[in-house]
Coordinates of C-alpha atoms in Angstrom, one line a residue:
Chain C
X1 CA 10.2 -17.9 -30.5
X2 CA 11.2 -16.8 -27.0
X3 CA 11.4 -19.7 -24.3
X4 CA 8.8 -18.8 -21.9
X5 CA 9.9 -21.3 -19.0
X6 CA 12.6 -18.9 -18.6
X7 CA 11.0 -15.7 -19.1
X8 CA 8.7 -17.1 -16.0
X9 CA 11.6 -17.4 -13.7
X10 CA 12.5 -13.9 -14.8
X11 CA 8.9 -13.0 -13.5
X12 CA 8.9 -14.7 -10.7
X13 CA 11.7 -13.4 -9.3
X14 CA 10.7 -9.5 -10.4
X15 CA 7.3 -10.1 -9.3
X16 CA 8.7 -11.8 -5.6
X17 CA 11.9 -9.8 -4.9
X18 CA 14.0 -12.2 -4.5
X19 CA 15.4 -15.7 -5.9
X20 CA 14.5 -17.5 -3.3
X21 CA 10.9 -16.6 -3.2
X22 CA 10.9 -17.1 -7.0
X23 CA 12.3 -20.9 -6.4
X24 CA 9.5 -21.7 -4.2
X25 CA 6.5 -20.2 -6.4
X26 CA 7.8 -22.6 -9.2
X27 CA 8.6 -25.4 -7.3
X28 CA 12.5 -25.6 -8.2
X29 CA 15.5 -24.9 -6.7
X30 CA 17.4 -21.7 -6.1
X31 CA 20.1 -22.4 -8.6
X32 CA 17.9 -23.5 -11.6
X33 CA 16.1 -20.3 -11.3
X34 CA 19.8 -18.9 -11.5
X35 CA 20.6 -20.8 -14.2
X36 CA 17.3 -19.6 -16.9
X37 CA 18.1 -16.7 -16.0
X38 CA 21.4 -16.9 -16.8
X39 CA 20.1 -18.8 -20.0
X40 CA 17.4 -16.1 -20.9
X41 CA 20.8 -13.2 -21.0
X42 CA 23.0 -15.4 -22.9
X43 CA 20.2 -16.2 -25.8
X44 CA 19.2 -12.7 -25.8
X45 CA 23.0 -11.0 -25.5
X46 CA 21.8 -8.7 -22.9
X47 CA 20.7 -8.5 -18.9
X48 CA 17.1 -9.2 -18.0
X49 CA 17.8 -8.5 -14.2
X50 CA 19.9 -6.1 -12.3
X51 CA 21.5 -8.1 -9.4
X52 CA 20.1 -5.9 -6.7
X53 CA 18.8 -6.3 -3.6
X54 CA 16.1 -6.9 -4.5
X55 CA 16.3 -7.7 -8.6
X56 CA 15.4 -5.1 -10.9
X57 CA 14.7 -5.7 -14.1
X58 CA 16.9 -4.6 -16.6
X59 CA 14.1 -2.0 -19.6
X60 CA 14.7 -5.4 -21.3
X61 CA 13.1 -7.2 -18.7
X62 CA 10.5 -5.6 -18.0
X63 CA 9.2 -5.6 -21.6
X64 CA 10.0 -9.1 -21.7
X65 CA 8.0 -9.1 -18.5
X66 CA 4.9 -7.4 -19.8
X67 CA 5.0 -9.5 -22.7
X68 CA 4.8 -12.4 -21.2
X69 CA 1.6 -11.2 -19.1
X70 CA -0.2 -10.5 -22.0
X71 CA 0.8 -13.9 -24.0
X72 CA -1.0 -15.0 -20.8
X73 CA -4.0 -13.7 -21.0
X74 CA -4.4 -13.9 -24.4
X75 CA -4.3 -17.6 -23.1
X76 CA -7.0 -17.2 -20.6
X77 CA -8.9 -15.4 -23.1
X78 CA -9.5 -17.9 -25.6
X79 CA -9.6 -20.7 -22.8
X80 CA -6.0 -22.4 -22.0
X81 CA -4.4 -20.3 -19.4
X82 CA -4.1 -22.4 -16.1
X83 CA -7.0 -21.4 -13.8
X84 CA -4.8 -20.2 -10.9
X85 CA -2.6 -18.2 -12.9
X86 CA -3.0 -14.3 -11.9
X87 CA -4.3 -12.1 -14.7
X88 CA -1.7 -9.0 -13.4
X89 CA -2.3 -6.0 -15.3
X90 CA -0.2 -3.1 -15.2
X91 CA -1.2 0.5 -15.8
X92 CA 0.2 3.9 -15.5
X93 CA -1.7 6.5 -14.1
X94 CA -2.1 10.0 -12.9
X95 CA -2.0 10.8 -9.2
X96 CA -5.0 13.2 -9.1
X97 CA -6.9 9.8 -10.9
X98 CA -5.8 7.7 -8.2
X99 CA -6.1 9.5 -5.5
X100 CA -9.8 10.5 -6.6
X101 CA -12.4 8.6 -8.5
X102 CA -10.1 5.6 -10.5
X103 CA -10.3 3.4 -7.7
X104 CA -13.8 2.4 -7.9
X105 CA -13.4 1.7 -11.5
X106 CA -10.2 -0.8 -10.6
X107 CA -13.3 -2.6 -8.6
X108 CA -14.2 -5.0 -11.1
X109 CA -15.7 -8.4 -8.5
X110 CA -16.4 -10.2 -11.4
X111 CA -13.0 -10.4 -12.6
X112 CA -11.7 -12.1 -8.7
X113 CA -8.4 -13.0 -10.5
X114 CA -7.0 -9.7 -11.3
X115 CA -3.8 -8.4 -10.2
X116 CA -3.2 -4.4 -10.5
X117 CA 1.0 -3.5 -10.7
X118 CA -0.3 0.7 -10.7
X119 CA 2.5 2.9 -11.4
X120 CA 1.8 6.7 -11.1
X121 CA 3.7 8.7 -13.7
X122 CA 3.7 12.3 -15.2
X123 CA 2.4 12.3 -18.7
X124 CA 5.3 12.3 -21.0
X125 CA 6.5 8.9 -19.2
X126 CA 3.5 7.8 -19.0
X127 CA 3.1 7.6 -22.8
X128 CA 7.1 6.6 -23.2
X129 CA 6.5 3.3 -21.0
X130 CA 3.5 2.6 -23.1
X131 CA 5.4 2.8 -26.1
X132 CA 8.5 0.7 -25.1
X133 CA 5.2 -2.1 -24.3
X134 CA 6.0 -1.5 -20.6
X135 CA 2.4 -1.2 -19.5
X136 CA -0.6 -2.4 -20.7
X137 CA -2.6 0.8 -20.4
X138 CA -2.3 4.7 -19.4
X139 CA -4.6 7.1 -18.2
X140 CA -3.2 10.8 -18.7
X141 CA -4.2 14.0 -20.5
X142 CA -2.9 13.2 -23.9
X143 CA -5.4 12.7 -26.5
X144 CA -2.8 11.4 -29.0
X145 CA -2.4 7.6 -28.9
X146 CA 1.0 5.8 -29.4
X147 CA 1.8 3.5 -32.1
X148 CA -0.7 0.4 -32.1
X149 CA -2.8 2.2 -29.6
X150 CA -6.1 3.7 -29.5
X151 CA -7.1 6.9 -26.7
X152 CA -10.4 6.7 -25.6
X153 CA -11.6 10.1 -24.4
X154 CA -13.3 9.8 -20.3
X155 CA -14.5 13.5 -19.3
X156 CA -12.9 16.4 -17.5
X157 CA -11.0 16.4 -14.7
X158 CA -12.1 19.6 -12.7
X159 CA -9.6 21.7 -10.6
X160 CA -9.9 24.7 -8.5
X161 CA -7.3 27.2 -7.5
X162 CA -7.5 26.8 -3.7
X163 CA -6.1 27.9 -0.6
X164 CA -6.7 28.4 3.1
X165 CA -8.5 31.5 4.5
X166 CA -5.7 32.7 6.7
X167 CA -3.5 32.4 3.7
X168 CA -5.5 34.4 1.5
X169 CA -5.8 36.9 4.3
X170 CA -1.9 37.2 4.7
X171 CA -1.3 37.4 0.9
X172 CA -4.4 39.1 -0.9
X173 CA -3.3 42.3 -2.2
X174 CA -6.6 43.5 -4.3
X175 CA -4.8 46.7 -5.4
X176 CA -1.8 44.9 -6.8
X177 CA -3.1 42.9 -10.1
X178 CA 0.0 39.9 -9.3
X179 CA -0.7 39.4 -6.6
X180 CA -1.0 35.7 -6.6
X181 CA 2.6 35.0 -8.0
X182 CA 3.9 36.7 -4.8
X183 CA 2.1 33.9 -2.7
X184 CA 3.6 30.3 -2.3
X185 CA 2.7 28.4 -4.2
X186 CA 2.3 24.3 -4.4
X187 CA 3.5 22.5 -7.2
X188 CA 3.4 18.8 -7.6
X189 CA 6.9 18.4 -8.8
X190 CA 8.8 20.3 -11.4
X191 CA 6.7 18.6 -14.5
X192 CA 3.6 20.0 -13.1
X193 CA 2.8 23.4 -14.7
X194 CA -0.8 23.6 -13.6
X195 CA -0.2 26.2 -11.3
X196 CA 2.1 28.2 -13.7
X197 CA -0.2 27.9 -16.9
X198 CA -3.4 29.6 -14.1
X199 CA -1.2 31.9 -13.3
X200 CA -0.5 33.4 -16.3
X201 CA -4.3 33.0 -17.5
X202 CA -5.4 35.1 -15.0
X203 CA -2.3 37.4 -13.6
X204 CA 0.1 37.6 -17.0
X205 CA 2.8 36.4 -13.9
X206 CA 5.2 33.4 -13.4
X207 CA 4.8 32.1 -9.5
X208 CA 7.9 33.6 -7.4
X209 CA 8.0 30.3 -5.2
X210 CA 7.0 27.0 -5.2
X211 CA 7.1 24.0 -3.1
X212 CA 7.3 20.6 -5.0
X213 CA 4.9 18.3 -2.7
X214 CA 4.9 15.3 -4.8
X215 CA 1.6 13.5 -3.3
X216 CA -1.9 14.4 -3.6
X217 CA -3.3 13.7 -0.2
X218 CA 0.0 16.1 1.1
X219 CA -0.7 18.4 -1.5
X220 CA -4.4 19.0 -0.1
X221 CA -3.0 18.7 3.4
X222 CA -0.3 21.4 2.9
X223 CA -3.3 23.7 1.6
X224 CA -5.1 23.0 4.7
X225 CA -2.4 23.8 6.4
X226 CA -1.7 27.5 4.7
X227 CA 1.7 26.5 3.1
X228 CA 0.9 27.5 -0.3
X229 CA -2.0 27.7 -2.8
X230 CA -2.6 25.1 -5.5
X231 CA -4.8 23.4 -8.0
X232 CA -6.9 20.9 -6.4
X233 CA -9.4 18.4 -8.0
X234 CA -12.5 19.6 -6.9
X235 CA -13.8 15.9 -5.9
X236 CA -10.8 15.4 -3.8
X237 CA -11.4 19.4 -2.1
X238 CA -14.9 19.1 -1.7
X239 CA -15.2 18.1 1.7
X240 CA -12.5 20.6 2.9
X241 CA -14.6 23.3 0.7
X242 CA -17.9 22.3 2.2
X243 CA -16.1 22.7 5.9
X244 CA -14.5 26.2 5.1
X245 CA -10.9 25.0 5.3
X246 CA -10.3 25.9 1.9
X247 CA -11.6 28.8 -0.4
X248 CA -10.7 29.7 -3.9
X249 CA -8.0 32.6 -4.7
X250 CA -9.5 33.9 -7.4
X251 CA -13.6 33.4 -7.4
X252 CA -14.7 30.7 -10.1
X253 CA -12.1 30.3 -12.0
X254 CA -11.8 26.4 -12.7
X255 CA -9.4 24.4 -15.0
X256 CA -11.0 21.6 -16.3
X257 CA -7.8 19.1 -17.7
X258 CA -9.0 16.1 -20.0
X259 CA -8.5 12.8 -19.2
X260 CA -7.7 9.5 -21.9
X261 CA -7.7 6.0 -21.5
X262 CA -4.6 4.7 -24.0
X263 CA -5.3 0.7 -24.9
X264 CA -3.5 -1.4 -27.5
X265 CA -5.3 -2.3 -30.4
X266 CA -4.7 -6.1 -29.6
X267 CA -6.7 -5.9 -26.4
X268 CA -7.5 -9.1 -23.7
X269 CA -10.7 -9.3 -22.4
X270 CA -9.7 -8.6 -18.9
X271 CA -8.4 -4.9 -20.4
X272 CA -11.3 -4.2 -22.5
X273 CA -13.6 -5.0 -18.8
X274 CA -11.2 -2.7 -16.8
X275 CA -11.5 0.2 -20.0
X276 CA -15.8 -0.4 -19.9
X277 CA -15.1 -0.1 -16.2
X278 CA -13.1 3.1 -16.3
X279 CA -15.5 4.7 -19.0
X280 CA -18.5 4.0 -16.7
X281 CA -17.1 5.2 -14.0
X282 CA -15.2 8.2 -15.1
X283 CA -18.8 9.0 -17.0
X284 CA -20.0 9.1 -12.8
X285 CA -17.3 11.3 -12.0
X286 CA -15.6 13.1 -14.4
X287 CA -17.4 17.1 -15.7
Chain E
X1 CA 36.7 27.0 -3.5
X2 CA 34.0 27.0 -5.9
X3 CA 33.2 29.6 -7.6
X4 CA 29.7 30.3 -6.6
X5 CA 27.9 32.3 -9.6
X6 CA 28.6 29.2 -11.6
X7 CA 26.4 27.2 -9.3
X8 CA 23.7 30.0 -9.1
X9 CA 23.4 29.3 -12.9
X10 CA 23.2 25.9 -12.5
X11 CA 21.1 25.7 -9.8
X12 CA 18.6 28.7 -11.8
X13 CA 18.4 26.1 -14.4
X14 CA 17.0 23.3 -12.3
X15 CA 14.7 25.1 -10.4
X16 CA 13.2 27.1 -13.2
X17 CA 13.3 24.1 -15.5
X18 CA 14.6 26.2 -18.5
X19 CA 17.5 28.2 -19.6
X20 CA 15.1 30.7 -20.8
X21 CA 13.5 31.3 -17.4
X22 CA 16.7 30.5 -15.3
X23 CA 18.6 33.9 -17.4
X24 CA 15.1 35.8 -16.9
X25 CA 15.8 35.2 -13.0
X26 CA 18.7 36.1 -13.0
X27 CA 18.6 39.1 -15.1
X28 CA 21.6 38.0 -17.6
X29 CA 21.6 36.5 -21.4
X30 CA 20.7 32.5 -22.1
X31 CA 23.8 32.2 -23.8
X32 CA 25.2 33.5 -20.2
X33 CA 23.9 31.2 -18.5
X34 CA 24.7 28.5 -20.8
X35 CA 28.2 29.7 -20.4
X36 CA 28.8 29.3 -16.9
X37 CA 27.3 25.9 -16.6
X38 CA 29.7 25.0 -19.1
X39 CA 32.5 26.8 -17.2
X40 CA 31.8 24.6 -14.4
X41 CA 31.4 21.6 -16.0
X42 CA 35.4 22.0 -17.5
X43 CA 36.6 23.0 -14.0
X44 CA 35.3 19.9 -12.4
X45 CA 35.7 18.1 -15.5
X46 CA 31.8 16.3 -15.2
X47 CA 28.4 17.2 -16.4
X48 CA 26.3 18.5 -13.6
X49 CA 23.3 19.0 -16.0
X50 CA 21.6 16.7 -18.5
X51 CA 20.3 18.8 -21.3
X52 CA 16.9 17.2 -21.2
X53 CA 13.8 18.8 -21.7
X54 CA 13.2 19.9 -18.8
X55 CA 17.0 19.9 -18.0
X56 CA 18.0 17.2 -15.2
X57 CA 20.8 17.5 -12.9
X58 CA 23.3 15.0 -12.2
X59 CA 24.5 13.3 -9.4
X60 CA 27.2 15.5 -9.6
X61 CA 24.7 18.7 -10.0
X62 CA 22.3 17.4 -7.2
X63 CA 25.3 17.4 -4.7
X64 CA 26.3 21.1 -5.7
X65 CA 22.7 22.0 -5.3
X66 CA 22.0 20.9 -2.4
X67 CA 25.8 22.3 -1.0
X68 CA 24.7 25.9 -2.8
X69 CA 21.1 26.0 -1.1
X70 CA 22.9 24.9 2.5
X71 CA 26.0 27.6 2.4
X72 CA 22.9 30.1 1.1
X73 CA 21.6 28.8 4.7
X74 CA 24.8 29.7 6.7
X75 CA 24.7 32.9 5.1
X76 CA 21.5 34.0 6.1
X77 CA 22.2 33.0 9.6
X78 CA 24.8 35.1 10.3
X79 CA 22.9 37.8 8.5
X80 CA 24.6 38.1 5.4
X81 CA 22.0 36.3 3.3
X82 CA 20.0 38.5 0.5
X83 CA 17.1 38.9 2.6
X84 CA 14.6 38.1 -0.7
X85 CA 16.2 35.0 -1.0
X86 CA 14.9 31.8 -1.2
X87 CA 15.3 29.1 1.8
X88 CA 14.9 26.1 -0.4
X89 CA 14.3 23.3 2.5
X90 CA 15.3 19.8 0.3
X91 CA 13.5 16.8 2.5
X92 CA 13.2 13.0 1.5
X93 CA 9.7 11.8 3.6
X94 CA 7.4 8.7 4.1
X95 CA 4.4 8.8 1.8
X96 CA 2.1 7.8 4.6
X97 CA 3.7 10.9 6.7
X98 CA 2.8 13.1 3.7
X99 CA -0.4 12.0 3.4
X100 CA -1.2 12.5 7.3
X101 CA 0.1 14.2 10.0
X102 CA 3.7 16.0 8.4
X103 CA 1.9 18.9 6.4
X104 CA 0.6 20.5 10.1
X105 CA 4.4 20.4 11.1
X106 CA 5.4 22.0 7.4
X107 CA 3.5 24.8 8.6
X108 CA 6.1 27.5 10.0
X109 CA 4.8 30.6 9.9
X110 CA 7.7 32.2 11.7
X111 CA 9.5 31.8 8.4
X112 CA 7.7 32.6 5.5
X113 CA 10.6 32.4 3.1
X114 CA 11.5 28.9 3.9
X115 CA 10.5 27.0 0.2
X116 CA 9.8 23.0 0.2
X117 CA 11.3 20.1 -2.0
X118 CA 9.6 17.2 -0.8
X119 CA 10.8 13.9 -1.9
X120 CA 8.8 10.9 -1.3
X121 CA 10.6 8.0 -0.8
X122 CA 11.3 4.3 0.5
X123 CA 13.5 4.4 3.2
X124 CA 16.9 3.0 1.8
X125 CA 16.7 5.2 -1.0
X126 CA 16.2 8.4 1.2
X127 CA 19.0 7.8 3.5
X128 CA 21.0 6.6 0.3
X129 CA 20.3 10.5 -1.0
X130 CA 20.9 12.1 2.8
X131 CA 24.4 10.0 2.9
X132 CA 25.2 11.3 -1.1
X133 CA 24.2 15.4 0.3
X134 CA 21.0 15.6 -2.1
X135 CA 18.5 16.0 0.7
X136 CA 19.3 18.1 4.0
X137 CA 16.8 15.9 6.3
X138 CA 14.9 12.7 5.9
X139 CA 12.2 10.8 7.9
X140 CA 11.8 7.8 7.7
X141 CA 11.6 4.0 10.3
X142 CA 15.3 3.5 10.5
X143 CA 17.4 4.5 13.6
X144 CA 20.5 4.6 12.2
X145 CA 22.4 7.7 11.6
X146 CA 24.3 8.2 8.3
X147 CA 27.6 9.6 8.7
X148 CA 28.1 13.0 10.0
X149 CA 24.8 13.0 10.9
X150 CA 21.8 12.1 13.9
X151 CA 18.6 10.5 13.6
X152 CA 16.1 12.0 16.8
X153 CA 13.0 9.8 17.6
X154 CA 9.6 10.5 16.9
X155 CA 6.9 8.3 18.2
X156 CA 5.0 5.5 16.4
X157 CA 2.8 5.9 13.4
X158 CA 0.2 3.0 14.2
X159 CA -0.6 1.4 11.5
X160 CA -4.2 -1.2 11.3
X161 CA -4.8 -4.3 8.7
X162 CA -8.5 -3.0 7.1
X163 CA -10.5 -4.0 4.5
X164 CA -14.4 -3.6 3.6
X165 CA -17.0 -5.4 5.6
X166 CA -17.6 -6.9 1.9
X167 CA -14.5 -7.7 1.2
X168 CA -14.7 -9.4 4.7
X169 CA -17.5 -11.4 3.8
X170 CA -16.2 -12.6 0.5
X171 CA -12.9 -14.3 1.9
X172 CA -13.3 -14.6 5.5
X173 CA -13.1 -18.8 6.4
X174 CA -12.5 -19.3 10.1
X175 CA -11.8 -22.7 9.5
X176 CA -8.7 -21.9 7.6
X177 CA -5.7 -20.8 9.5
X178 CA -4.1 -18.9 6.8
X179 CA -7.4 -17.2 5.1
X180 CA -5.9 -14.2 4.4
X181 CA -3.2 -15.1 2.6
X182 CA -5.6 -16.6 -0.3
X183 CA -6.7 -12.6 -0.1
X184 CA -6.2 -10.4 -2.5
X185 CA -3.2 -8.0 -0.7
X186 CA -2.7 -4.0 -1.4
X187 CA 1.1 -3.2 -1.3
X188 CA 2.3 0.4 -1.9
X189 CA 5.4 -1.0 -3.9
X190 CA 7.7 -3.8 -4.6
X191 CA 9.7 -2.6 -1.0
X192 CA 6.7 -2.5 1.1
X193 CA 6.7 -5.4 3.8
X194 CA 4.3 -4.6 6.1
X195 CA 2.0 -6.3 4.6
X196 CA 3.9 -9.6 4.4
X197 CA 5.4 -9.1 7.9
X198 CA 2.0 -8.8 9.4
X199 CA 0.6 -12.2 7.7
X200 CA 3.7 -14.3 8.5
X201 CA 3.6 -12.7 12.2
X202 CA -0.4 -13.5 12.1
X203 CA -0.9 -16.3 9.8
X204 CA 2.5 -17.8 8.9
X205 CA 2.1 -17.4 5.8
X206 CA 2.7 -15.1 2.4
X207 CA 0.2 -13.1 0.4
X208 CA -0.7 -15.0 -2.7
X209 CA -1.7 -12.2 -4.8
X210 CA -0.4 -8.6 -4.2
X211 CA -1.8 -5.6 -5.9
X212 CA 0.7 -2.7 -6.5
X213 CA -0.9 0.9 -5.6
X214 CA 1.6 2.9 -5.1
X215 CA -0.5 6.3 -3.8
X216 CA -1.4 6.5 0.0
X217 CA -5.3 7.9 -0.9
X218 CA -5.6 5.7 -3.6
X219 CA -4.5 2.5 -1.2
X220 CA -7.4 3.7 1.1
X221 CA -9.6 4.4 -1.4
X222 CA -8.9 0.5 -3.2
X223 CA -9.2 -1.0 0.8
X224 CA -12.8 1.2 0.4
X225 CA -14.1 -0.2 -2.7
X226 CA -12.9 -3.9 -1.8
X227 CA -9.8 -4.3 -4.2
X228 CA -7.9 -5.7 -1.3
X229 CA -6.7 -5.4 2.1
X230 CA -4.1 -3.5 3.9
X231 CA -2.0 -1.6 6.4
X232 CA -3.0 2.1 6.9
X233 CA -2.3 4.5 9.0
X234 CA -5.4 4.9 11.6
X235 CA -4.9 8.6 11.4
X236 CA -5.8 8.2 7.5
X237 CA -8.5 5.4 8.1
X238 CA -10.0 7.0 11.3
X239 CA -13.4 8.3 9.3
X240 CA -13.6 4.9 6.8
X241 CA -13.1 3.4 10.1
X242 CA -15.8 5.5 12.0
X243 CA -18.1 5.1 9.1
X244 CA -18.1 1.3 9.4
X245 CA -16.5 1.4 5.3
X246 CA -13.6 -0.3 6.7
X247 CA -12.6 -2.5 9.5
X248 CA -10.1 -4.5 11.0
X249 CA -9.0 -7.9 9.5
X250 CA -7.7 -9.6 12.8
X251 CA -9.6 -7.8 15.6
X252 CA -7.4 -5.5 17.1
X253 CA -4.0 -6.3 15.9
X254 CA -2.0 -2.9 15.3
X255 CA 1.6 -2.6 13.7
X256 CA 3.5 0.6 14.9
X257 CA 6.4 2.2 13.2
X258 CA 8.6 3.9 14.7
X259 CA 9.5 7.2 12.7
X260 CA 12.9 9.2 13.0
X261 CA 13.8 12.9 11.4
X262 CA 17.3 12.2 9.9
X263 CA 19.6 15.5 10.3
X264 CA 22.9 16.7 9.4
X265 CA 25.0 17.3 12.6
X266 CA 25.9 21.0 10.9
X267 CA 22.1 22.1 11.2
X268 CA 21.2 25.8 10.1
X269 CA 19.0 27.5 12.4
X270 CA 15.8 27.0 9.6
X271 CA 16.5 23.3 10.0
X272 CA 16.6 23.3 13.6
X273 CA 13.3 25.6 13.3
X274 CA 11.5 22.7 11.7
X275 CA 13.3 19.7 13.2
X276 CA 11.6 21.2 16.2
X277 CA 8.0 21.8 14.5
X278 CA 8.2 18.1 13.6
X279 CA 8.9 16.9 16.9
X280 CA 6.2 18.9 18.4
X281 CA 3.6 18.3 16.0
X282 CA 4.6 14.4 15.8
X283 CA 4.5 14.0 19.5
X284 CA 0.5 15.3 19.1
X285 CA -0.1 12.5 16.2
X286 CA 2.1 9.5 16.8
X287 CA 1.5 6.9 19.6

């Protein structure tokens, strides 16, 4: 059984940033916060924490970490956490998600004590954190759950292929069938292959250039702003749309990309609230 | 010297994502391409690519990257440059300049070929990667120059503590001194402070609980639906603001960051083309 008086200094110190901080959350000194630390790495043979400034935890730690959130509210759950312990629950999400319509599912006022630790991640490490029990949930595009898990299916995601009027102006060729892949083109980062997979759908072409713009508010700003087109989630574009800022490049042509909700089997209360939450809201939102 | 088509290869690879597509650009075999990369990698005796899927660079490849795209820079300058090819413009920025007022300065319509690789990232880690060569430019609160380089001043990006008027109600308690700090808190990360410098500076005191959201629309859209409360800029909150969805914790108590563009002290003219657009276009947006 793992000492959990010493996997709670770990936390404390991941969770605060620094030793010091951690001390004073738990009422003890500097060095004995030091010292189960020290303890935890020599029981388990390996580092929890990377000595940083501040701490990081070692992929050890953090699944230690995770672990020991869940072991808590499987405590509150059937009645013996302590009251004022935070419930913190940590996710890993997509950007679009988060920059859209998750938010008002993270609302949940009857749950006061949650804590959200949100981490935005492409798919593929999305789903690879879940595995290694890093997270306690992921919402991505990937119907297949992980071992132990379940995927709960939430709607459609709708994006359209959108641009600024001037842009299209400078770079609409009708007599030339490519025309698109000769245009700049916006490109989350080099995982995202939204953009590339429209492409070739409706031109048979690979885009010539691309600009990685890794956030989504930027992303739509940057199409505002005529630096490139790009797929957009239609709830995030509407406003834009509805003012004439943007237009799409190629008339109707939506992509509609699915969205999942991956839970572990052995699910707390709290998580199975936030996953009716998400489904109710997503239901609102989501094609 | 280096020997220059080894690093095209290279550099094919990691902006394509594939040796299939990196040969198809450059009009040779896979097993080419493959070839020189592993050329390379005996002269300087070091990997410069994991052979991930996608492949990654390495520390080593980022450097030689970055070095390739700049000397492709010089050349153009002076003329020489193949006049298709691509100016890819490596940056390392603030999320909350991403998400607001940077993607009007992006705009340079001057130079259509100029491509963008926008990093976002916390402010030690992007002048770590300007000092190491990965980036050519980064923007970010910190005056200090890394070697070789300048830093050039670029206003304030004011930033207000917001939440909902429910959100208000619910923990508002005039007779406490340090209300807010029993308050649920949005943070963007683990390295944000500006949260926690603005309680100790008004309150004395530390958040209790913290929720992680680590997207700059999904941080206002969580202040929105009452999740917690926050710094944003009041160029992003101006219509929440306006539409009475969010409003000032402490009445007017503003926090203003200074911002400054990072540059290497050997500019290329496109640099100096948007160091210029940034200073313009930050001098119409920042305080």
């Amino acid at each position: 059984m793992l000492d959990y008086p010493l996997l709670q200094a770990m936390a404390a110190v991941v969770e605060t940033g620094s030793f010091e901080r951690a001390a004073q959350r738990l009422c003890i000194t500097q060095s004995a916060v030091s010292q189960r630390i020290k303890q935890l790495e020599s029981r388990l043979g390996q580092p929890v924490l990377l000595r940083s400034s501040p701490p990081q935890p070692t992929a050890l730690g953090r699944r230690l970490h995770n672990h020991l959130r869940q072991v808590q509210q499987m405590e509150q759950s059937i009645g013996l956490g302590e009251p004022q312990e935070q419930l913190t629950l940590r996710i890993t999400v997509n950007a679009d998600s988060l920059a859209t319509w998750l938010p008002a599912a993270l609302a949940m006022p009857d749950w006061p004590q949650v804590r959200y630790d949100i981490s935005v991640e492409d798919q593929a490490v999305g789903l690879r954190r879940m595995k290694h029990g890093e997270v306690m949930a992921c919402l991505c595009a990937s119907a297949e759950p992980v071992n132990g898990g379940r995927a709960q299916y939430l709607g459609l995601l709708r994006y359209r292929a959108l641009a600024s009027p001037d842009f299209l102006q400078r770079y609409r060729q009708p007599q030339r069938p490519d025309w698109l892949a000769q245009a700049p083109c916006l490109v989350f980062n080099r995982d995202d292959r939204l953009q590339h997979d429209y492409l070739r759908q409706h031109q048979a072409a690979e885009p010539r250039h691309t600009h990685g713009c890794p956030g989504s508010e930027g992303f739509l700003r940057c199409a505002i702003e005529g630096i490139g087109w790009g797929l957009l989630p239609e709830l995030q574009a509407r406003e834009a749309l509805a003012a004439g800022l943007l237009c799409e490049v190629l008339p109707d042509t939506p992509v509609d990309v699915p969205l999942y909700w991956h839970y572990w089997r052995a699910e707390s209360p709290i998580l199975a609230a936030l996953r009716n939450s998400v489904v109710q809201v997503a239901a609102r939102w989501l094609v």
